DNA sequence: ATAGGGTTAG
C-alpha cells in the first residue's frame, strides 16, 4: 500500500518534470539502471535518513548513492521538498571528497525546488550566488543551466549569463538553453552578444539549431519597440530573418505583421519591403497572410508609394494571398488621400461579388470602408455624394452609420460653410440613437468658431457639458484659438484655466495655440510664461511653436530673445525650417539689414532649404520699403527667370502697391497684365492697390476698365475698395458707374457683407 | 484601414 502510493507520487513528479529525467540520463548514462522497485525503495530510505540533522547522517549508508547511483539523488532532493535541506546536503557533499556528479544532481534538484517556490526568482538567484561564491565549482547539468539562464535573463544579469554560457561545453548546450540566454540578452539590449549566440546556433551541423522558440524570441524583439541599448541595423534585420527562414523558422502572421508595422512606423519601408519579400519567397502564402501585406500597404500608402502598392497587390494575387476588407480599406484610403476619389469609388464598386464581371471581389464593405469614402468625398467638397452613402449605409445590416460617419459629414458641411446642415446632421444622429463622441463636439465647435460663430460654439459646448460630455484638449484648443483670433485674449486665458481646473489633461497643442495667440497679440511676456508652464508640464517646443515665438519677438524688436530662441533650438535639436528662415529674412529686411538677410539666405541654402516665394517676397518687400523699387523689380525678374519659384499673388501685390506709391502706375498696370498671362489670380488687395494708384493719377478710364476686370475675376470689393471708389467717383460725378459695378456682383444676403456697410 | 485641435511673408 505504502509503496504503491509513493510510486504514484514519483510518477507525478515524472509528469511534472519531464526534462528532469532526460538530464538525469545525460548526467549518468553509464550507471546500470536498477529495477524501478529497487530504486524506489532506496530513494525512500535515503530521503527518510536525510530527515535527521546533518550531524547524524551516516556517510557509509549514503556512500553507494553518492557514486555509482548518484542519478538517484535528483528524485531524492526533490522529495526533501526543502531548499535549506537541499543546501545542507550540498554542503555535506562539498565537505567530503570528490562528489562532482552527486553535487550536480543535488544542485539541479535544489534549483527545481526553487522554481516551485512562490518567490522562485529570488530563490533561484540565491542558489546562483551560492554556487558563484563557492569556488569549488558545481558542474551544471543542462537543466540547471537552463533554469539559471532563465532567471539570470529575467534579472538582466548579462555578465553572469554570458559567463555561465561560456562554462558549458557544446554537448550540454541545447536550443532551449540558447533561447533563454537570447531572451535575457535581448531584454538587456545586448544585441551584439545575442547576434553572436545566434551565429553559433546557425553554424553548420549545430547541435542546438534555432527552433520555433528562437523564432518567437527573435521575431518578438524585432517587432517590439526597442528599449535600450543599440538598435538593429537595417541589414542585420533582413539578414537575421533570412537566415532563420532558411532554417525553416518562420515568424507567425502576427509577428511578421508586427515587424513590418514597426519598420514602416520608423520610416523604413525599404527594410519592411525586403523582410516581407524574404518571408514570401521562403514561406509563401502559408506564412504570409493578408494582415502582413496590409501593414506593408499602409506603410507604402503613408509614403505615397503607389507603384509598390500596385506591385504588392499583383504579387498577392499571384501567390494566392486573399485580400481582406482591410486591404481594400487601405487602397481606398490611399486613393482618397491622393484626391483620386473617383478611382476610390471604382474600387468600392468592384467589391461585392454579386454583379457580373470577373474583376469583382467577394468582399463585403464594412463601416470603416464606408467612412473612409465618405471622408474622402467630404474632403474634396462632395458632401452631397457622401450623404447618399450615408443613406446607403442605413439600408445595410452590417454597416450601420456610426459616430465617425456623422463626424466626417458634419466636418464636411462645416468646411463647406453649411453650418445649418451640419447642425441638422447632428440632430439626425441623435435621433438615430448614435452617441456623439468628443470628436463630434470638437468638429462642431471648431466649425462654428471658424465661421465666426464663437458664441454659438460656446453655447453648444455648454449644452454638451450639460449632457455630461466633457471637452478634451481639442475642444479647448478650438475655443482658445477662436478667442485669440478675435483678439479676446482674456477669454482665451479663461478657457485655458477652465481646462486645467476641469481635470482635462492639456497636451502640447493647447499650449501651442495659446502661445500662438499671445504672440500674435504681441503679448510676449505672457507667451513666455505659457512656454515655461508647457515645459514644466513635460512638453517641448516644436519648430512651428518656435517660429511663432520668433515672429512675435521680431515684431517687438527683441532681437536678443530671437537669438535666445535660435540657440535653444540648436541645443534641443529642433531644426529650423523654411518658415524660421523666412521669418528672420523678413525681419532683417524690414530693419534694412540686407547684409545679414543675405547671410541668412546663404545659410538656409547651405542647410538644404530652397528659398520659397515667401523668402523672395520678404526681400522684395524690404526693397520696396526702402523705396528701392528698381532693385525689388530686379529680384522679382531674377526669381521668375533663374529660380523655379513661380510668383504668387502676394508678390505681385507688394510690387503693384510699391509701384503705385512711387507714381509708376503704368508699370503696375503692366504687372497686372503679366499676372493674367502667368495665370496668377489678383485678389481684393491687388485691386485696392491699383485703384489707389489710378486714382492718384486721375486715370478714370483705366479705373472703369479695372472695375470690369474685377467683376470678371469674381473678386469681391471690401470696404477699402468702396471707400476709394465712392469718394473719387462721387467727386467726379460718376456714381452711376459705381452702382453698375456693385450690381455686377450676385446679391449677398450676409449682414456682414461689405456692401451693406456702404449701401445702407 | 476611418473622424477633431496650433506655424511664416503681404
XYZ file of C-alpha atoms (C1' of nucleotides) in Angstrom:
770
model
C 0.000 0.000 0.000
C 2.541 2.468 1.177
C 4.941 1.552 -1.581
C 2.241 1.938 -4.154
C 1.277 5.414 -3.039
C 4.885 6.520 -3.104
C 5.233 5.101 -6.544
C 2.283 7.187 -7.613
C 3.866 10.267 -6.177
C 7.027 9.643 -8.073
C 5.071 9.232 -11.270
C 3.506 12.544 -10.564
C 6.924 14.139 -10.352
C 7.717 12.373 -13.606
C 4.871 14.095 -15.270
C 5.578 17.445 -13.736
C 9.225 17.462 -14.620
C 9.612 15.729 -17.923
C 13.041 17.143 -18.618
C 14.386 16.132 -15.248
C 14.808 12.602 -16.282
C 16.343 13.301 -19.603
C 19.026 15.333 -17.909
C 19.391 12.604 -15.336
C 20.140 10.205 -18.105
C 22.678 12.558 -19.549
C 24.089 13.065 -16.100
C 24.797 9.413 -15.538
C 24.074 7.300 -18.513
C 26.805 4.737 -17.778
C 25.442 3.572 -14.445
C 23.345 0.371 -14.512
C 19.696 1.141 -14.275
C 18.134 -0.703 -11.309
C 14.645 -2.067 -11.430
C 12.006 0.503 -10.602
C 11.009 -1.126 -7.335
C 14.544 -1.425 -6.048
C 15.241 2.146 -6.992
C 12.090 3.369 -5.291
C 12.913 1.715 -2.030
C 16.382 3.048 -1.821
C 15.274 6.568 -2.664
C 12.704 6.443 0.084
C 15.210 5.208 2.587
C 17.671 7.905 1.782
C 15.009 10.595 1.947
C 13.990 9.342 5.356
C 17.561 9.230 6.556
C 18.195 12.771 5.434
C 15.322 13.999 7.580
C 17.746 13.668 10.518
C 20.019 16.596 11.359
C 23.106 16.624 9.097
C 25.383 15.717 12.027
C 23.597 12.399 12.327
C 23.930 11.484 8.669
C 25.739 8.221 8.155
C 28.211 8.580 5.341
C 28.633 4.853 4.957
C 24.935 4.385 4.441
C 24.836 7.130 1.872
C 28.050 6.207 0.086
C 26.536 3.860 -2.557
C 24.267 6.658 -3.595
C 26.944 9.199 -3.947
C 28.918 7.304 -6.516
C 27.513 4.528 -8.636
C 23.887 5.587 -8.143
C 24.254 9.347 -7.939
C 21.493 9.807 -10.511
C 19.055 8.845 -7.757
C 19.955 11.997 -5.964
C 17.698 14.147 -8.118
C 14.461 12.448 -7.002
C 15.894 12.311 -3.512
C 16.465 16.049 -3.446
C 13.047 16.736 -4.902
C 11.435 14.706 -2.192
C 13.333 16.541 0.512
C 10.995 19.294 -0.580
C 13.042 21.922 1.227
C 15.686 24.188 -0.194
C 17.536 24.566 3.140
C 17.671 20.786 3.451
C 18.963 20.507 -0.092
C 21.635 23.081 0.729
C 22.575 21.136 3.861
C 23.018 18.135 1.641
C 25.136 20.083 -0.823
C 27.326 21.451 1.971
C 27.644 17.942 3.356
C 28.805 16.638 -0.017
C 31.211 19.513 -0.513
C 32.809 18.886 2.869
C 33.728 15.344 1.828
C 35.842 14.245 -1.091
C 35.054 14.194 -4.790
C 31.347 14.149 -5.401
C 31.102 16.087 -8.630
C 28.254 14.217 -10.204
C 26.362 13.902 -6.976
C 26.685 17.631 -6.401
C 25.447 18.412 -9.901
C 22.369 16.281 -9.389
C 21.540 17.652 -5.946
C 22.085 21.210 -7.166
C 19.702 20.584 -10.058
C 17.192 19.270 -7.520
C 17.656 22.388 -5.414
C 17.017 24.546 -8.491
C 13.872 22.579 -9.305
C 12.662 23.128 -5.760
C 13.393 26.820 -6.150
C 11.268 27.025 -9.298
C 8.330 25.624 -7.348
C 8.797 28.197 -4.597
C 6.290 31.084 -4.570
C 9.189 33.507 -4.837
C 11.070 31.403 -7.342
C 13.101 34.189 -8.935
C 14.626 35.191 -5.611
C 15.319 31.604 -4.546
C 16.995 30.823 -7.855
C 19.193 33.892 -7.564
C 20.192 32.846 -4.057
C 21.246 29.443 -5.368
C 23.126 31.145 -8.189
C 25.115 33.326 -5.833
C 25.653 30.371 -3.506
C 27.248 28.485 -6.381
C 29.192 31.533 -7.506
C 30.617 32.299 -4.084
C 31.858 28.755 -3.507
C 34.910 28.449 -5.671
C 34.790 24.652 -5.988
C 32.502 24.908 -8.954
C 29.450 22.713 -9.067
C 29.152 21.462 -12.627
C 25.842 22.328 -14.250
C 23.532 19.843 -15.862
C 21.672 21.047 -18.963
C 18.561 21.515 -16.920
C 20.428 23.507 -14.270
C 21.940 25.727 -16.928
C 18.512 26.261 -18.444
C 16.923 27.240 -15.150
C 19.745 29.550 -14.153
C 19.904 31.267 -17.543
C 16.184 31.822 -17.455
C 16.341 33.519 -14.081
C 19.546 35.469 -14.806
C 17.988 36.682 -18.021
C 14.919 37.920 -16.242
C 17.133 39.633 -13.666
C 19.086 41.180 -16.570
C 22.354 39.860 -15.143
C 24.048 39.792 -18.501
C 27.627 39.212 -17.387
C 26.678 36.251 -15.225
C 24.591 34.798 -18.051
C 27.442 35.027 -20.515
C 29.961 33.557 -18.057
C 27.629 30.702 -17.342
C 27.088 30.024 -21.024
C 30.830 30.022 -21.661
C 31.277 27.490 -18.905
C 29.118 24.944 -20.735
C 30.699 22.591 -23.204
C 28.917 22.377 -26.505
C 27.436 18.935 -25.740
C 25.431 20.295 -22.828
C 24.217 23.318 -24.760
C 20.785 22.975 -26.264
C 18.438 25.102 -28.319
C 16.397 25.698 -25.183
C 19.431 26.969 -23.262
C 20.435 29.254 -26.103
C 16.911 30.590 -26.336
C 16.866 31.512 -22.648
C 20.222 33.246 -22.996
C 18.962 35.102 -26.077
C 15.854 36.208 -24.284
C 17.938 37.646 -21.461
C 20.391 39.349 -23.782
C 17.633 40.983 -25.785
C 15.891 42.072 -22.622
C 19.071 43.887 -21.591
C 19.573 45.313 -25.061
C 22.801 43.373 -25.685
C 22.218 42.941 -29.373
C 25.790 42.178 -30.310
C 26.071 39.331 -27.817
C 22.717 37.997 -28.946
C 23.806 38.050 -32.573
C 26.904 36.050 -31.640
C 24.825 33.406 -29.951
C 22.518 33.216 -32.954
C 25.531 32.823 -35.246
C 26.685 29.951 -33.083
C 23.267 28.340 -33.337
C 23.234 28.771 -37.090
C 26.625 27.149 -37.611
C 26.696 24.124 -39.860
C 25.619 20.899 -38.136
C 24.992 22.769 -34.923
C 23.689 20.591 -32.079
C 21.468 23.422 -30.998
C 19.929 24.909 -34.136
C 17.305 27.640 -33.898
C 13.814 26.308 -33.287
C 10.356 27.846 -33.185
C 11.001 29.310 -29.776
C 14.157 31.003 -31.075
C 11.977 32.466 -33.778
C 9.459 33.662 -31.245
C 12.179 35.411 -29.239
C 13.951 37.000 -32.198
C 10.865 37.998 -34.162
C 9.295 39.267 -30.972
C 12.234 41.582 -30.369
C 12.245 42.786 -33.961
C 8.570 43.624 -33.704
C 8.644 45.426 -30.354
C 9.687 48.982 -29.643
C 13.352 48.871 -28.717
C 14.023 49.654 -25.090
C 17.648 50.499 -24.561
C 20.998 49.564 -25.989
C 21.636 49.955 -29.667
C 19.017 49.078 -32.225
C 19.401 46.744 -35.151
C 20.970 47.940 -38.350
C 18.759 47.513 -41.393
C 20.867 44.786 -42.981
C 21.109 42.946 -39.652
C 17.338 42.709 -39.502
C 16.973 41.422 -43.033
C 19.952 39.077 -42.630
C 18.647 37.633 -39.391
C 15.173 36.973 -40.717
C 16.572 35.479 -43.906
C 18.842 33.077 -42.034
C 16.111 31.939 -39.687
C 13.684 31.398 -42.545
C 16.311 29.397 -44.386
C 16.412 27.152 -41.311
C 12.682 26.723 -41.584
C 11.993 29.050 -38.663
C 9.274 31.466 -39.802
C 7.559 34.280 -37.977
C 3.863 33.676 -37.479
C 1.462 36.027 -39.231
C 1.123 38.200 -36.131
C 4.868 38.660 -35.551
C 5.525 39.318 -39.224
C 2.825 41.954 -39.251
C 4.228 43.465 -36.093
C 7.737 43.669 -37.550
C 6.523 45.262 -40.770
C 4.369 47.739 -38.886
C 7.315 48.757 -36.748
C 9.675 49.185 -39.687
C 7.121 51.277 -41.531
C 6.495 53.431 -38.489
C 10.216 54.142 -38.354
C 10.089 55.225 -41.978
C 11.949 52.122 -43.048
C 9.678 50.984 -45.820
C 12.643 49.529 -47.686
C 13.529 47.190 -44.827
C 9.901 46.211 -44.340
C 9.611 45.502 -48.047
C 12.692 43.244 -48.065
C 11.549 41.498 -44.927
C 8.133 40.745 -46.341
C 9.618 39.501 -49.579
C 12.136 37.205 -47.884
C 9.309 35.561 -45.985
C 7.096 35.469 -49.072
C 9.874 33.830 -51.093
C 10.777 31.224 -48.474
C 7.455 30.690 -46.766
C 4.812 31.592 -49.323
C 1.146 32.031 -48.685
C 1.286 29.551 -45.789
C 3.157 32.096 -43.687
C 2.224 35.400 -45.291
C -1.397 36.381 -44.824
C -3.309 39.472 -45.848
C -2.637 41.184 -42.495
C 1.123 41.389 -43.096
C 0.585 42.701 -46.609
C -1.876 45.211 -45.206
C 0.767 46.518 -42.825
C 3.137 46.937 -45.747
C 0.476 48.570 -47.900
C -0.390 51.131 -45.277
C 3.305 51.919 -44.827
C 3.634 52.417 -48.568
C 0.457 54.487 -48.569
C 1.920 56.834 -45.982
C 4.860 57.457 -48.275
C 2.600 57.800 -51.302
C 4.375 54.868 -52.990
C 1.596 53.914 -55.369
C 3.931 51.961 -57.588
C 4.982 49.477 -54.968
C 1.439 49.251 -53.649
C 0.354 48.047 -57.072
C 3.296 45.671 -57.255
C 2.424 44.114 -53.911
C -1.229 43.752 -54.890
C -0.125 41.897 -58.032
C 2.191 39.656 -56.008
C -0.580 38.864 -53.567
C -2.799 37.758 -56.401
C -0.031 35.695 -57.943
C 0.690 33.913 -54.656
C -2.915 33.394 -53.752
C -2.930 35.666 -50.712
C -6.552 36.706 -50.435
C -7.048 40.423 -49.821
C -9.339 41.350 -46.945
C -11.690 44.276 -46.376
C -8.778 45.968 -44.701
C -6.696 45.654 -47.864
C -9.364 47.487 -49.786
C -9.752 49.942 -46.941
C -6.088 50.854 -47.299
C -6.364 51.198 -51.064
C -9.454 53.365 -50.867
C -7.864 55.465 -48.154
C -4.741 55.926 -50.242
C -6.733 56.972 -53.278
C -8.775 59.391 -51.182
C -5.658 60.988 -49.672
C -4.292 61.376 -53.205
C -7.552 63.124 -54.102
C -8.261 60.334 -56.605
C -11.731 59.925 -55.229
C -13.307 58.625 -58.413
C -10.863 55.751 -58.569
C -11.633 55.040 -54.919
C -15.318 54.838 -55.827
C -14.423 52.452 -58.656
C -12.619 50.116 -56.266
C -15.570 50.314 -53.935
C -17.991 49.401 -56.709
C -15.997 46.292 -57.553
C -16.187 44.906 -54.056
C -19.299 42.846 -53.685
C -19.222 39.678 -55.746
C -22.890 39.870 -56.672
C -22.767 41.508 -60.052
C -21.423 40.444 -63.379
C -17.776 40.610 -64.445
C -14.943 38.584 -63.017
C -12.970 41.616 -61.862
C -15.157 41.708 -58.769
C -14.057 40.689 -55.309
C -16.022 38.789 -52.795
C -15.671 41.300 -50.016
C -18.464 42.960 -48.086
C -17.644 46.639 -47.451
C -17.564 47.446 -43.762
C -18.200 50.596 -41.761
C -14.596 51.699 -41.997
C -14.611 51.457 -45.758
C -17.816 53.471 -45.987
C -16.448 56.041 -43.586
C -13.180 56.318 -45.484
C -15.058 57.014 -48.691
C -17.411 59.498 -47.080
C -14.491 61.345 -45.558
C -12.709 61.347 -48.901
C -15.773 62.747 -50.622
C -16.214 65.443 -47.974
C -12.568 66.452 -48.191
C -12.971 67.260 -51.899
C -16.213 69.124 -51.301
C -18.582 66.368 -52.437
C -20.585 66.238 -49.211
C -23.838 65.537 -51.062
C -22.400 62.348 -52.509
C -21.199 61.472 -49.016
C -24.727 61.987 -47.786
C -26.039 59.477 -50.319
C -23.557 56.912 -48.989
C -24.893 57.583 -45.508
C -28.366 56.675 -46.755
C -26.949 53.539 -48.364
C -25.366 52.548 -45.062
C -28.701 52.838 -43.316
C -30.100 50.166 -45.658
C -27.387 47.649 -44.738
C -27.393 45.300 -41.811
C -23.691 45.183 -41.007
C -22.506 48.659 -41.889
C -24.752 50.958 -39.919
C -23.516 54.536 -39.711
C -21.614 55.253 -36.522
C -20.347 58.415 -34.846
C -17.371 58.564 -37.211
C -19.666 58.531 -40.239
C -21.528 61.530 -38.892
C -18.349 63.267 -37.771
C -16.958 63.137 -41.293
C -20.126 64.552 -42.783
C -20.536 67.214 -40.121
C -16.964 68.307 -40.718
C -17.549 68.310 -44.475
C -20.600 70.550 -44.237
C -18.869 72.831 -41.728
C -15.890 73.271 -44.042
C -18.278 73.982 -46.896
C -19.817 76.714 -44.766
C -23.153 74.935 -44.434
C -23.369 75.129 -40.673
C -27.127 74.616 -40.763
C -26.812 71.243 -42.467
C -24.040 70.294 -40.058
C -26.301 71.005 -37.107
C -29.181 69.099 -38.707
C -26.898 66.101 -39.176
C -26.068 66.324 -35.509
C -29.768 66.221 -34.583
C -30.244 63.370 -37.014
C -27.536 61.292 -35.391
C -29.121 61.816 -32.005
C -32.491 60.721 -33.412
C -30.885 57.616 -34.888
C -29.503 56.759 -31.488
C -25.871 57.219 -32.462
C -23.897 58.514 -29.487
C -21.898 61.632 -30.359
C -18.268 61.473 -29.320
C -15.953 64.184 -28.154
C -14.809 64.425 -31.771
C -18.375 65.300 -32.784
C -18.303 68.030 -30.175
C -14.933 69.297 -31.356
C -15.879 69.181 -35.015
C -18.928 71.326 -34.436
C -17.213 73.685 -32.009
C -14.394 74.114 -34.478
C -16.733 74.556 -37.418
C -18.746 77.202 -35.610
C -15.586 79.009 -34.483
C -14.085 79.006 -37.956
C -17.221 80.664 -39.276
C -17.179 83.420 -36.736
C -19.885 81.901 -34.570
C -17.795 81.676 -31.437
C -20.801 82.458 -29.323
C -22.759 79.538 -30.808
C -19.747 77.307 -30.252
C -19.643 78.201 -26.586
C -23.370 77.643 -26.307
C -23.131 74.227 -27.951
C -20.234 73.278 -25.705
C -22.266 74.252 -22.629
C -25.180 72.200 -23.890
C -22.930 69.176 -24.256
C -21.418 69.729 -20.828
C -24.980 69.675 -19.522
C -25.431 66.273 -21.128
C -22.338 65.042 -19.365
C -19.964 65.130 -22.317
C -16.677 66.639 -21.190
C -14.500 68.560 -23.587
C -10.939 67.474 -24.148
C -7.769 69.286 -25.120
C -9.067 69.562 -28.695
C -12.218 71.370 -27.635
C -10.226 73.902 -25.663
C -7.748 74.334 -28.498
C -10.573 75.312 -30.844
C -12.041 77.805 -28.388
C -8.710 79.278 -27.331
C -7.672 79.782 -30.962
C -11.020 81.306 -31.773
C -10.907 83.787 -28.913
C -7.324 84.688 -29.718
C -8.428 85.190 -33.310
C -10.945 87.846 -32.280
C -8.317 89.354 -30.008
C -10.120 88.299 -26.859
C -7.061 87.046 -25.054
C -8.700 87.248 -21.635
C -11.434 84.844 -22.681
C -8.838 82.540 -24.186
C -6.877 82.519 -20.931
C -10.102 81.909 -19.061
C -10.762 78.762 -21.108
C -7.195 77.644 -20.554
C -7.766 77.864 -16.811
C -11.122 76.114 -17.113
C -9.435 73.279 -18.954
C -6.917 72.827 -16.157
C -9.492 73.039 -13.383
C -11.926 70.677 -15.122
C -9.333 67.953 -14.877
C -8.780 67.757 -18.608
C -5.145 66.993 -19.239
C -3.700 69.517 -21.663
C -1.485 68.367 -24.470
C 1.238 70.264 -26.226
C -1.104 71.654 -28.878
C -3.329 73.561 -26.448
C -0.232 75.244 -25.103
C 0.903 75.951 -28.649
C -2.401 77.555 -29.597
C -2.289 79.835 -26.590
C 1.360 80.716 -27.231
C 0.373 81.417 -30.817
C -2.485 83.683 -29.819
C -0.418 85.588 -27.300
C 2.459 86.008 -29.735
C 0.220 87.369 -32.467
C -1.316 89.751 -29.929
C 2.220 90.884 -29.120
C 1.959 89.743 -25.510
C 5.352 88.138 -25.498
C 5.788 88.186 -21.736
C 2.585 86.227 -21.294
C 3.635 83.914 -24.085
C 6.923 83.288 -22.283
C 5.036 82.413 -19.118
C 2.957 79.859 -21.009
C 6.151 78.455 -22.534
C 7.591 77.807 -19.109
C 4.337 76.208 -17.984
C 4.437 73.985 -21.044
C 7.971 72.955 -20.190
C 7.000 72.293 -16.601
C 4.240 70.018 -17.904
C 6.948 67.988 -19.567
C 6.468 69.121 -23.142
C 8.940 70.645 -25.553
C 8.545 73.223 -28.261
C 8.483 72.163 -31.880
C 9.622 74.160 -34.916
C 6.204 75.605 -35.502
C 5.979 76.904 -31.988
C 9.475 78.362 -32.132
C 8.551 80.042 -35.405
C 5.558 81.697 -33.817
C 7.661 82.944 -30.913
C 10.468 84.140 -33.144
C 7.960 86.030 -35.235
C 6.476 87.580 -32.098
C 9.851 88.676 -30.741
C 10.786 90.056 -34.155
C 7.687 92.227 -34.193
C 8.622 93.519 -30.737
C 12.183 94.082 -31.930
C 13.505 91.901 -29.133
C 16.464 90.649 -31.068
C 18.170 89.163 -28.023
C 15.112 86.978 -27.376
C 15.134 85.887 -31.022
C 18.717 84.692 -30.686
C 17.856 83.064 -27.396
C 15.174 81.057 -29.216
C 17.558 80.133 -32.022
C 20.184 78.941 -29.529
C 17.600 76.949 -27.647
C 16.546 75.300 -30.903
C 20.122 74.306 -31.566
C 20.563 72.964 -28.036
C 17.393 70.916 -28.083
C 17.971 69.641 -31.595
C 14.948 71.313 -33.158
C 15.938 72.041 -36.740
C 14.947 75.391 -38.156
C 12.839 75.125 -41.296
C 11.924 77.321 -44.213
C 9.418 79.241 -42.099
C 12.052 80.048 -39.476
C 14.346 81.474 -42.134
C 11.553 83.340 -43.870
C 10.605 84.964 -40.596
C 14.185 86.014 -39.960
C 14.795 87.224 -43.509
C 11.595 89.202 -43.386
C 12.538 90.825 -40.086
C 16.066 91.649 -41.231
C 14.676 93.088 -44.425
C 12.268 95.278 -42.522
C 15.016 96.790 -40.367
C 17.014 97.292 -43.546
C 19.818 94.898 -42.652
C 20.270 93.456 -46.116
C 23.740 92.126 -45.343
C 22.525 89.840 -42.573
C 19.427 88.952 -44.560
C 21.530 87.700 -47.441
C 23.778 85.840 -44.986
C 20.641 84.131 -43.680
C 19.626 83.152 -47.165
C 23.033 81.631 -47.791
C 22.803 79.728 -44.530
C 19.395 78.347 -45.373
C 20.612 77.160 -48.771
C 23.561 75.517 -47.039
C 21.075 73.733 -44.773
C 19.459 72.301 -47.869
C 16.436 74.593 -47.818
C 15.402 76.228 -51.083
C 14.236 79.846 -50.888
C 10.487 79.981 -51.441
C 8.072 82.622 -52.753
C 7.861 83.844 -49.189
C 11.623 84.333 -48.966
C 11.652 86.285 -52.214
C 8.566 88.154 -51.083
C 10.313 89.218 -47.895
C 13.355 90.554 -49.748
C 11.247 92.242 -52.405
C 9.100 93.803 -49.720
C 12.194 95.024 -47.909
C 13.487 96.836 -51.003
C 10.057 98.314 -51.571
C 10.070 99.670 -48.019
C 13.439 101.264 -48.762
C 11.749 102.832 -51.797
C 14.198 100.949 -53.970
C 11.548 99.537 -56.282
C 14.063 99.072 -59.090
C 16.072 96.640 -57.020
C 12.835 94.921 -55.968
C 11.833 94.505 -59.611
C 15.306 93.197 -60.425
C 14.962 90.480 -57.778
C 11.460 89.704 -58.974
C 12.678 89.219 -62.541
C 15.571 87.122 -61.290
C 13.133 84.964 -59.356
C 10.991 84.438 -62.445
C 13.866 83.646 -64.773
C 16.526 81.908 -62.711
C 14.646 80.037 -59.992
C 11.903 77.517 -60.286
C 9.787 79.539 -57.883
C 6.587 80.730 -59.545
C 5.381 84.167 -58.429
C 2.165 84.374 -56.456
C -0.461 86.989 -55.772
C 1.296 88.349 -52.685
C 4.492 89.145 -54.590
C 2.520 90.979 -57.263
C 0.597 92.840 -54.607
C 3.789 94.067 -52.960
C 5.208 95.296 -56.258
C 1.993 96.813 -57.596
C 1.485 98.661 -54.325
C 5.056 99.952 -54.296
C 4.990 100.995 -57.957
C 1.735 102.884 -57.447
C 3.063 104.636 -54.370
C 6.107 105.686 -56.365
C 3.931 107.057 -59.141
C 4.830 104.362 -61.656
C 1.225 103.320 -62.302
C 1.920 102.291 -65.894
C 4.377 99.677 -64.759
C 1.918 98.500 -62.099
C -0.776 98.076 -64.749
C 1.597 96.125 -66.920
C 2.329 93.861 -63.944
C -1.388 93.151 -63.716
C -1.346 92.098 -67.353
C 1.639 89.940 -66.526
C -0.437 88.254 -63.807
C -3.114 87.452 -66.325
C -0.571 85.865 -68.661
C 1.012 83.821 -65.886
C -2.370 82.768 -64.544
C -1.886 84.348 -61.120
C -5.245 85.484 -59.786
C -5.438 89.041 -58.439
C -7.337 89.478 -55.196
C -9.013 92.365 -53.438
C -5.672 93.690 -52.147
C -4.340 93.794 -55.719
C -7.289 95.860 -56.885
C -7.180 98.128 -53.871
C -3.532 98.940 -54.575
C -4.058 99.628 -58.253
C -7.243 101.643 -57.624
C -5.275 103.898 -55.293
C -2.651 104.277 -57.996
C -5.040 105.179 -60.810
C -6.963 107.499 -58.505
C -3.825 109.431 -57.604
C -3.056 109.740 -61.310
C -6.714 110.505 -62.063
C -6.824 107.759 -64.712
C -10.599 107.482 -64.766
C -10.924 105.338 -67.896
C -8.375 102.895 -66.511
C -10.416 102.671 -63.300
C -13.583 101.738 -65.231
C -11.642 99.123 -67.123
C -10.282 97.689 -63.872
C -13.726 97.641 -62.284
C -14.952 95.461 -65.134
C -11.945 93.220 -64.757
C -12.550 92.907 -61.037
C -16.044 91.610 -61.745
C -14.655 89.206 -64.349
C -12.150 87.903 -61.825
C -15.036 87.300 -59.393
C -13.048 89.310 -56.906
C -15.261 90.948 -54.346
C -14.585 94.515 -53.190
C -14.168 95.208 -49.499
C -14.731 98.390 -47.553
C -11.366 99.780 -48.652
C -12.304 99.336 -52.320
C -15.613 101.013 -51.699
C -14.040 103.877 -49.789
C -11.559 104.653 -52.585
C -14.124 104.397 -55.362
C -17.031 106.105 -53.628
C -15.081 109.188 -52.667
C -13.415 109.505 -56.056
C -16.308 108.675 -58.378
C -18.686 110.801 -56.342
C -16.344 113.766 -56.693
C -16.182 113.379 -60.482
C -19.922 112.687 -60.820
C -19.635 109.074 -61.934
C -21.641 107.471 -59.145
C -23.778 105.632 -61.751
C -20.741 103.652 -62.810
C -20.220 102.614 -59.217
C -23.822 101.392 -58.984
C -23.317 99.273 -62.110
C -20.125 97.949 -60.602
C -21.874 96.883 -57.424
C -24.765 95.396 -59.401
C -22.275 93.242 -61.256
C -21.991 91.028 -58.201
C -24.508 88.472 -57.103
C -26.687 89.711 -54.240
C -25.257 88.872 -50.890
C -27.619 88.330 -48.018
C -24.917 88.275 -45.390
C -25.277 91.097 -42.900
C -21.525 91.439 -42.622
C -21.135 91.928 -46.346
C -19.041 94.927 -47.322
C -21.904 96.185 -49.495
C -24.359 96.510 -46.689
C -21.965 98.765 -44.839
C -21.644 101.080 -47.796
C -25.044 101.000 -49.374
C -27.365 101.355 -46.450
C -7.957 50.681 -42.521
C -11.897 55.636 -40.906
C -13.175 61.222 -37.629
C -11.256 66.660 -34.463
C -7.402 70.972 -32.456
C -1.806 75.060 -33.001
C 3.075 77.687 -37.707
C 5.675 82.117 -41.687
C 5.700 86.639 -45.713
C 1.775 90.673 -47.804
